[in-house]
Short mmCIF file of C-alpha atoms in Angstrom, two decimals:
data_model
loop_
_atom_site.label_atom_id
_atom_site.label_comp_id
_atom_site.label_asym_id
_atom_site.label_seq_id
_atom_site.Cartn_x
_atom_site.Cartn_y
_atom_site.Cartn_z
CA MET A 1 -26.43 -121.79 -4.74
CA ALA A 2 -23.56 -119.30 -5.00
CA ASP A 3 -21.09 -122.17 -4.44
CA LEU A 4 -22.73 -124.24 -7.17
CA ALA A 5 -22.63 -121.28 -9.53
CA GLU A 6 -18.90 -120.84 -8.91
CA LEU A 7 -18.23 -124.56 -9.40
CA ALA A 8 -20.23 -124.64 -12.63
CA GLY A 9 -18.93 -121.35 -13.91
CA VAL A 10 -22.41 -119.89 -14.35
CA SER A 11 -24.62 -117.29 -12.66
CA LYS A 12 -26.86 -118.01 -9.65
CA ILE A 13 -29.96 -117.43 -11.77
CA THR A 14 -28.78 -120.13 -14.17
CA VAL A 15 -28.36 -122.53 -11.26
CA SER A 16 -31.86 -121.67 -10.03
CA ARG A 17 -33.33 -122.27 -13.46
CA ALA A 18 -31.43 -125.51 -13.97
CA LEU A 19 -32.63 -126.93 -10.64
CA ALA A 20 -36.20 -125.99 -11.63
CA ASP A 21 -35.81 -127.81 -14.98
CA SER A 22 -36.33 -124.55 -16.86
CA PRO A 23 -36.18 -124.81 -20.68
CA LEU A 24 -34.23 -121.53 -20.63
CA VAL A 25 -31.15 -123.60 -19.71
CA THR A 26 -29.67 -125.95 -22.30
CA PRO A 27 -30.06 -129.66 -21.52
CA ASP A 28 -26.28 -130.19 -21.17
CA THR A 29 -25.86 -127.29 -18.75
CA ARG A 30 -28.96 -128.32 -16.83
CA GLU A 31 -27.70 -131.88 -16.40
CA ARG A 32 -24.21 -130.68 -15.39
CA ILE A 33 -25.57 -128.36 -12.70
CA GLN A 34 -28.03 -130.97 -11.38
CA THR A 35 -25.21 -133.54 -11.17
CA LEU A 36 -23.05 -131.07 -9.21
CA ALA A 37 -25.97 -130.41 -6.88
CA ARG A 38 -26.43 -134.13 -6.20
CA ASP A 39 -22.70 -134.69 -5.70
CA HIS A 40 -22.49 -131.86 -3.16
CA GLY A 41 -25.67 -132.75 -1.31
CA TYR A 42 -27.47 -129.56 -2.30
CA LYS A 43 -31.21 -129.53 -1.56
CA LEU A 44 -33.68 -126.80 -2.40
CA ASN A 45 -34.97 -124.98 0.70
CA VAL A 46 -38.67 -125.20 -0.10
CA SER A 47 -39.72 -122.98 2.80
CA ALA A 48 -37.32 -120.23 1.77
CA ARG A 49 -38.44 -120.48 -1.85
CA ASN A 50 -42.10 -120.25 -0.87
CA LEU A 51 -41.37 -117.26 1.37
CA ARG A 52 -39.61 -115.49 -1.48
CA LEU A 53 -42.36 -116.29 -3.96
CA ARG A 54 -45.10 -115.64 -1.38
CA ARG A 55 -46.51 -119.04 -2.30
CA SER A 56 -46.94 -122.24 -0.27
CA HIS A 57 -47.82 -124.40 -3.29
CA THR A 58 -50.55 -125.86 -1.09
CA VAL A 59 -54.31 -125.79 -1.59
CA ALA A 60 -56.53 -126.38 1.44
CA VAL A 61 -59.60 -128.56 0.91
CA ILE A 62 -62.25 -128.23 3.62
CA VAL A 63 -65.00 -130.85 3.80
CA GLU A 64 -68.04 -129.18 5.32
CA MET A 65 -69.86 -132.43 6.17
CA LYS A 66 -69.78 -133.93 9.65
CA PRO A 67 -68.58 -137.57 9.33
CA SER A 68 -70.43 -140.23 11.32
CA SER A 69 -70.48 -144.02 11.56
CA ASP A 70 -73.42 -144.07 9.10
CA ARG A 71 -72.03 -141.41 6.75
CA THR A 72 -68.28 -141.70 6.39
CA MET A 73 -65.61 -139.90 4.37
CA LEU A 74 -65.32 -143.12 2.31
CA ASP A 75 -68.55 -142.42 0.42
CA PRO A 76 -68.34 -141.00 -3.15
CA TYR A 77 -69.05 -137.64 -1.56
CA PRO A 78 -66.46 -136.58 -0.65
CA LEU A 79 -63.97 -139.32 -1.61
CA THR A 80 -64.44 -139.29 -5.40
CA LEU A 81 -64.51 -135.49 -5.43
CA LEU A 82 -61.24 -135.49 -3.50
CA GLY A 83 -59.73 -137.90 -6.03
CA GLY A 84 -60.48 -135.51 -8.89
CA ILE A 85 -59.09 -132.57 -6.91
CA ALA A 86 -55.89 -134.35 -5.87
CA GLN A 87 -55.17 -135.61 -9.38
CA GLU A 88 -55.31 -132.13 -10.89
CA LEU A 89 -53.44 -130.35 -8.11
CA THR A 90 -50.60 -132.83 -7.74
CA ALA A 91 -50.08 -132.86 -11.51
CA ALA A 92 -49.61 -129.08 -11.26
CA GLY A 93 -47.06 -129.42 -8.45
CA TYR A 94 -49.36 -128.51 -5.57
CA SER A 95 -49.89 -130.28 -2.27
CA VAL A 96 -53.38 -130.92 -0.91
CA LEU A 97 -54.14 -130.03 2.70
CA LEU A 98 -57.32 -131.87 3.70
CA THR A 99 -59.32 -130.92 6.77
CA THR A 100 -62.86 -130.45 8.09
CA ARG A 101 -64.44 -127.21 9.25
CA GLN A 102 -63.16 -127.92 12.78
CA GLY A 103 -59.55 -127.75 11.57
CA ALA A 104 -59.89 -124.72 9.34
CA ALA A 105 -58.32 -122.37 11.88
CA ALA A 106 -54.94 -124.12 11.60
CA ALA A 107 -52.02 -121.94 10.51
CA ALA A 108 -51.28 -124.26 7.58
CA VAL A 109 -54.78 -123.67 6.17
CA GLN A 110 -54.44 -119.89 6.46
CA ALA A 111 -51.04 -120.07 4.73
CA ALA A 112 -52.44 -121.98 1.73
CA ASP A 113 -52.52 -120.39 -1.72
CA GLY A 114 -56.22 -121.12 -2.06
CA LEU A 115 -59.20 -122.92 -0.59
CA ILE A 116 -61.63 -125.46 -2.07
CA LEU A 117 -64.77 -125.79 0.03
CA LEU A 118 -66.83 -128.97 -0.35
CA GLY A 119 -70.33 -128.05 0.79
CA GLN A 120 -71.95 -124.67 1.40
CA GLY A 121 -73.49 -125.49 4.77
CA VAL A 122 -76.93 -124.60 6.07
CA ARG A 123 -78.02 -121.36 4.39
CA GLN A 124 -74.44 -120.96 3.09
CA ASP A 125 -73.02 -120.47 6.59
CA ALA A 126 -69.84 -122.36 5.67
CA VAL A 127 -69.22 -120.08 2.67
CA ARG A 128 -69.53 -116.96 4.81
CA ARG A 129 -67.33 -118.43 7.52
CA PHE A 130 -64.42 -119.42 5.30
CA ASP A 131 -64.65 -116.33 3.14
CA LYS A 132 -63.22 -114.51 6.17
CA LEU A 133 -59.89 -116.30 5.64
CA GLY A 134 -59.32 -114.01 2.68
CA LEU A 135 -58.09 -116.79 0.37
CA PRO A 136 -59.04 -117.40 -3.25
CA MET A 137 -61.94 -119.85 -2.93
CA VAL A 138 -63.90 -122.24 -5.14
CA VAL A 139 -67.00 -123.97 -3.77
CA TRP A 140 -68.81 -127.23 -4.49
CA GLY A 141 -72.54 -126.66 -4.24
CA ALA A 142 -75.49 -124.93 -5.87
CA ARG A 143 -75.05 -121.68 -7.78
CA SER A 144 -77.02 -118.54 -6.86
CA GLU A 145 -77.19 -114.95 -8.11
CA ASP A 146 -75.43 -113.66 -4.99
CA ASP A 147 -72.32 -115.86 -5.26
CA ALA A 148 -69.05 -114.02 -4.64
CA HIS A 149 -67.04 -117.12 -5.56
CA ALA A 150 -66.97 -119.61 -8.42
CA VAL A 151 -69.29 -122.53 -7.68
CA VAL A 152 -69.08 -125.96 -9.29
CA GLY A 153 -71.98 -128.34 -8.84
CA SER A 154 -74.52 -130.61 -10.45
CA ASP A 155 -77.83 -129.50 -11.94
CA ASN A 156 -79.81 -130.22 -8.79
CA ARG A 157 -82.99 -128.62 -10.06
CA MET A 158 -82.91 -130.87 -13.13
CA GLY A 159 -82.31 -133.86 -10.86
CA GLY A 160 -85.48 -133.08 -8.93
CA ARG A 161 -87.39 -132.57 -12.15
CA MET A 162 -86.24 -135.95 -13.53
CA VAL A 163 -87.46 -137.76 -10.42
CA ALA A 164 -90.83 -135.98 -10.52
CA GLU A 165 -91.31 -136.91 -14.18
CA HIS A 166 -90.39 -140.51 -13.35
CA PHE A 167 -93.05 -140.67 -10.62
CA LEU A 168 -95.66 -139.07 -12.91
CA ARG A 169 -95.00 -141.67 -15.61
CA GLN A 170 -95.65 -144.33 -13.00
CA GLY A 171 -98.95 -142.72 -12.05
CA ARG A 172 -97.88 -141.79 -8.50
CA ARG A 173 -100.14 -139.21 -6.83
CA HIS A 174 -98.83 -139.03 -3.25
CA PRO A 175 -95.07 -138.39 -3.37
CA VAL A 176 -92.84 -137.48 -0.42
CA PHE A 177 -89.53 -135.59 -0.44
CA VAL A 178 -87.09 -136.42 2.37
CA GLY A 179 -84.19 -134.08 3.12
CA ASN A 180 -83.08 -130.74 4.52
CA PRO A 181 -83.77 -127.87 2.10
CA SER A 182 -81.71 -125.47 4.22
CA HIS A 183 -78.75 -126.77 2.20
CA PRO A 184 -78.66 -124.97 -1.18
CA GLU A 185 -78.20 -128.18 -3.19
CA ILE A 186 -81.14 -129.88 -1.47
CA PHE A 187 -83.25 -126.74 -1.88
CA GLU A 188 -82.67 -126.85 -5.64
CA ARG A 189 -83.62 -130.55 -5.82
CA LEU A 190 -86.80 -129.85 -3.89
CA ASN A 191 -87.74 -126.90 -6.12
CA GLY A 192 -87.27 -128.91 -9.31
CA PHE A 193 -89.32 -131.74 -7.80
CA VAL A 194 -92.15 -129.55 -6.49
CA ASP A 195 -92.44 -127.31 -9.57
CA THR A 196 -92.76 -130.26 -11.93
CA LEU A 197 -95.30 -132.11 -9.83
CA THR A 198 -97.36 -128.98 -9.13
CA ALA A 199 -97.62 -128.29 -12.87
CA HIS A 200 -99.39 -131.67 -13.12
CA GLY A 201 -101.72 -131.11 -10.17
CA VAL A 202 -99.72 -133.21 -7.70
CA LYS A 203 -98.71 -131.71 -4.34
CA PRO A 204 -95.77 -133.50 -2.66
CA LEU A 205 -95.15 -133.70 1.07
CA LEU A 206 -91.86 -132.42 2.51
CA LEU A 207 -90.42 -134.51 5.32
CA ARG A 208 -87.42 -132.67 6.77
CA ARG A 209 -84.47 -134.78 7.92
CA ASP A 210 -81.08 -133.26 8.85
CA GLU A 211 -79.06 -136.50 8.80
CA PHE A 212 -78.45 -138.23 5.46
CA THR A 213 -78.16 -141.73 6.94
CA LEU A 214 -79.84 -145.15 6.87
CA ALA A 215 -81.26 -144.59 10.34
CA SER A 216 -82.73 -141.24 9.31
CA GLY A 217 -84.42 -142.83 6.28
CA ILE A 218 -85.94 -145.57 8.43
CA ASP A 219 -87.19 -143.00 10.95
CA ALA A 220 -88.73 -140.87 8.20
CA VAL A 221 -90.91 -143.70 6.88
CA HIS A 222 -91.94 -144.84 10.35
CA SER A 223 -93.01 -141.28 11.17
CA LEU A 224 -95.24 -141.30 8.08
CA ALA A 225 -96.78 -144.59 9.18
CA THR A 226 -97.34 -143.32 12.72
CA ARG A 227 -99.22 -140.30 11.38
CA LYS A 228 -101.10 -142.53 8.89
CA VAL A 229 -99.90 -140.42 5.94
CA ALA A 230 -100.68 -142.01 2.57
CA PHE A 231 -97.71 -142.10 0.19
CA ASP A 232 -96.88 -144.06 -2.94
CA ALA A 233 -93.52 -142.50 -3.91
CA LEU A 234 -90.50 -141.24 -2.01
CA PHE A 235 -87.62 -139.06 -3.26
CA ALA A 236 -84.70 -139.04 -0.82
CA CYS A 237 -81.96 -136.41 -1.13
CA SER A 238 -79.26 -139.08 -0.66
CA ASP A 239 -78.88 -142.77 -1.43
CA LEU A 240 -78.40 -143.71 2.22
CA LEU A 241 -81.69 -142.03 3.14
CA ALA A 242 -83.39 -143.90 0.30
CA MET A 243 -81.96 -147.26 1.41
CA GLY A 244 -83.19 -146.70 4.95
CA ALA A 245 -86.62 -145.73 3.62
CA ILE A 246 -86.84 -148.95 1.59
CA ARG A 247 -86.00 -151.05 4.63
CA ALA A 248 -88.72 -149.30 6.63
CA VAL A 249 -91.31 -149.69 3.84
CA GLN A 250 -90.57 -153.42 3.75
CA GLU A 251 -90.82 -153.64 7.54
CA LEU A 252 -94.32 -152.17 7.24
CA GLY A 253 -95.31 -155.01 4.91
CA ARG A 254 -95.38 -152.91 1.74
CA LYS A 255 -93.54 -153.68 -1.50
CA VAL A 256 -91.02 -151.58 -3.43
CA PRO A 257 -91.78 -150.56 -6.14
CA ASP A 258 -95.29 -152.10 -6.37
CA ASP A 259 -96.69 -150.09 -3.48
CA VAL A 260 -94.04 -147.36 -3.12
CA SER A 261 -91.51 -146.12 -5.67
CA VAL A 262 -88.21 -144.88 -4.18
CA VAL A 263 -85.44 -142.82 -5.79
CA GLY A 264 -82.21 -141.68 -4.14
CA TYR A 265 -79.53 -139.17 -5.07
CA ASP A 266 -75.78 -139.54 -5.82
CA ASP A 267 -75.82 -143.04 -7.37
CA MET A 268 -73.13 -144.30 -5.04
CA PRO A 269 -71.64 -147.73 -5.98
CA MET A 270 -73.74 -149.42 -3.29
CA ALA A 271 -76.95 -148.30 -5.05
CA ALA A 272 -76.68 -150.83 -7.88
CA ALA A 273 -75.74 -153.63 -5.46
CA PHE A 274 -78.53 -152.84 -3.00
CA GLN A 275 -81.53 -155.21 -2.90
CA PRO A 276 -83.69 -154.17 -4.62
CA ALA A 277 -81.32 -152.22 -6.86
CA LEU A 278 -81.84 -148.53 -6.08
CA SER A 279 -82.90 -146.00 -8.69
CA SER A 280 -80.85 -142.85 -8.20
CA VAL A 281 -79.76 -139.54 -9.72
CA ARG A 282 -76.12 -139.75 -10.79
CA GLN A 283 -73.61 -136.95 -10.28
CA ASP A 284 -70.17 -136.92 -11.93
CA TRP A 285 -68.03 -136.50 -8.83
CA GLN A 286 -64.70 -137.12 -10.63
CA GLU A 287 -65.33 -134.39 -13.20
CA GLY A 288 -66.57 -132.09 -10.45
CA GLY A 289 -63.34 -132.53 -8.49
CA SER A 290 -61.21 -131.88 -11.58
CA LEU A 291 -63.13 -128.69 -12.37
CA LEU A 292 -62.80 -127.41 -8.81
CA ALA A 293 -59.02 -127.86 -8.96
CA GLN A 294 -58.70 -126.35 -12.44
CA LYS A 295 -60.60 -123.24 -11.37
CA MET A 296 -58.51 -122.95 -8.21
CA LEU A 297 -55.25 -123.11 -10.20
CA ALA A 298 -56.60 -120.42 -12.53
CA LEU A 299 -57.43 -118.18 -9.55
CA ILE A 300 -53.92 -118.64 -8.16
CA ARG A 301 -52.56 -117.52 -11.55
CA GLY A 302 -54.69 -114.40 -11.27
CA GLU A 303 -57.22 -115.42 -13.91
CA ALA A 304 -60.96 -114.82 -13.71
CA VAL A 305 -63.14 -117.92 -13.38
CA GLY A 306 -66.87 -118.53 -13.50
CA SER A 307 -69.29 -121.02 -12.01
CA GLN A 308 -70.17 -124.24 -13.79
CA VAL A 309 -73.11 -126.65 -13.64
CA LEU A 310 -72.64 -130.34 -14.46
CA PRO A 311 -75.38 -132.47 -16.01
CA VAL A 312 -77.09 -135.27 -14.06
CA SER A 313 -78.83 -138.47 -15.16
CA LEU A 314 -81.52 -140.67 -13.62
CA MET A 315 -80.46 -144.29 -13.26
CA VAL A 316 -83.71 -146.27 -13.22
CA ARG A 317 -83.36 -149.66 -11.55
CA ALA A 318 -85.64 -151.87 -9.50
CA THR A 319 -87.13 -149.40 -7.02
#
């Protein structure tokens, strides 16, 4: 940089600003210095710059979910969320370091300028675990009064309420909820569902399932049949669970929705193409990802940020 400054007849700070496209340098001077840099093979030492600025210009994104053959990283959660995050961060000049909770101990993660956590884990164990890294953190999940970090998520309680009201309009009296309420988001969906039904004298059954997969949905319905539990409606905490439940209901010789109404959650693209087309609660993953990134960039700039809840909608189809 000193050599370039001497060649251009300017100060080192002017060279630094010109190479960073700073508006503090006139366009002619900026172009002249950048041309000299190209002609002399000068390249910015990114590592040295980051060390000086105490910034890595990297944001770590940790996906809390455990991928499986039935529930892959290609689903809207987390893929569409990641798309929204990457679009905002790369536009701001940041790199995205993607990993799962198993890779969170890597040095590159700990050197990041901030952390976006997708999923709070069972009883918020993931939040507590990654809070120990000491990085600015924004979380996708369900907001609570005890949050120490900004949380972005959908209105899960309203989602549960919408499904309950849908079942009540259909005259259903024996609904079942399938999911794991140890996860804060699922807990909120269950509460909205139960509170609304209870207010109308209907008591739903909770069927706990830890895996949000087709196989888990099939198993859930078969367990109901084995125990001879009467049910005429089923609210699954994910679309894959709902699709598995529908398959099992059909295997038992019952019809959807004539005998059993089924609603999923997420409204993944496959939901509309499923046969019969699956009714589901839609979340705006793209907007959620953008908001997570925007709040992270604000934290890195030293600004205060708050939590935000996104609206949901019930997509009523053939189930």
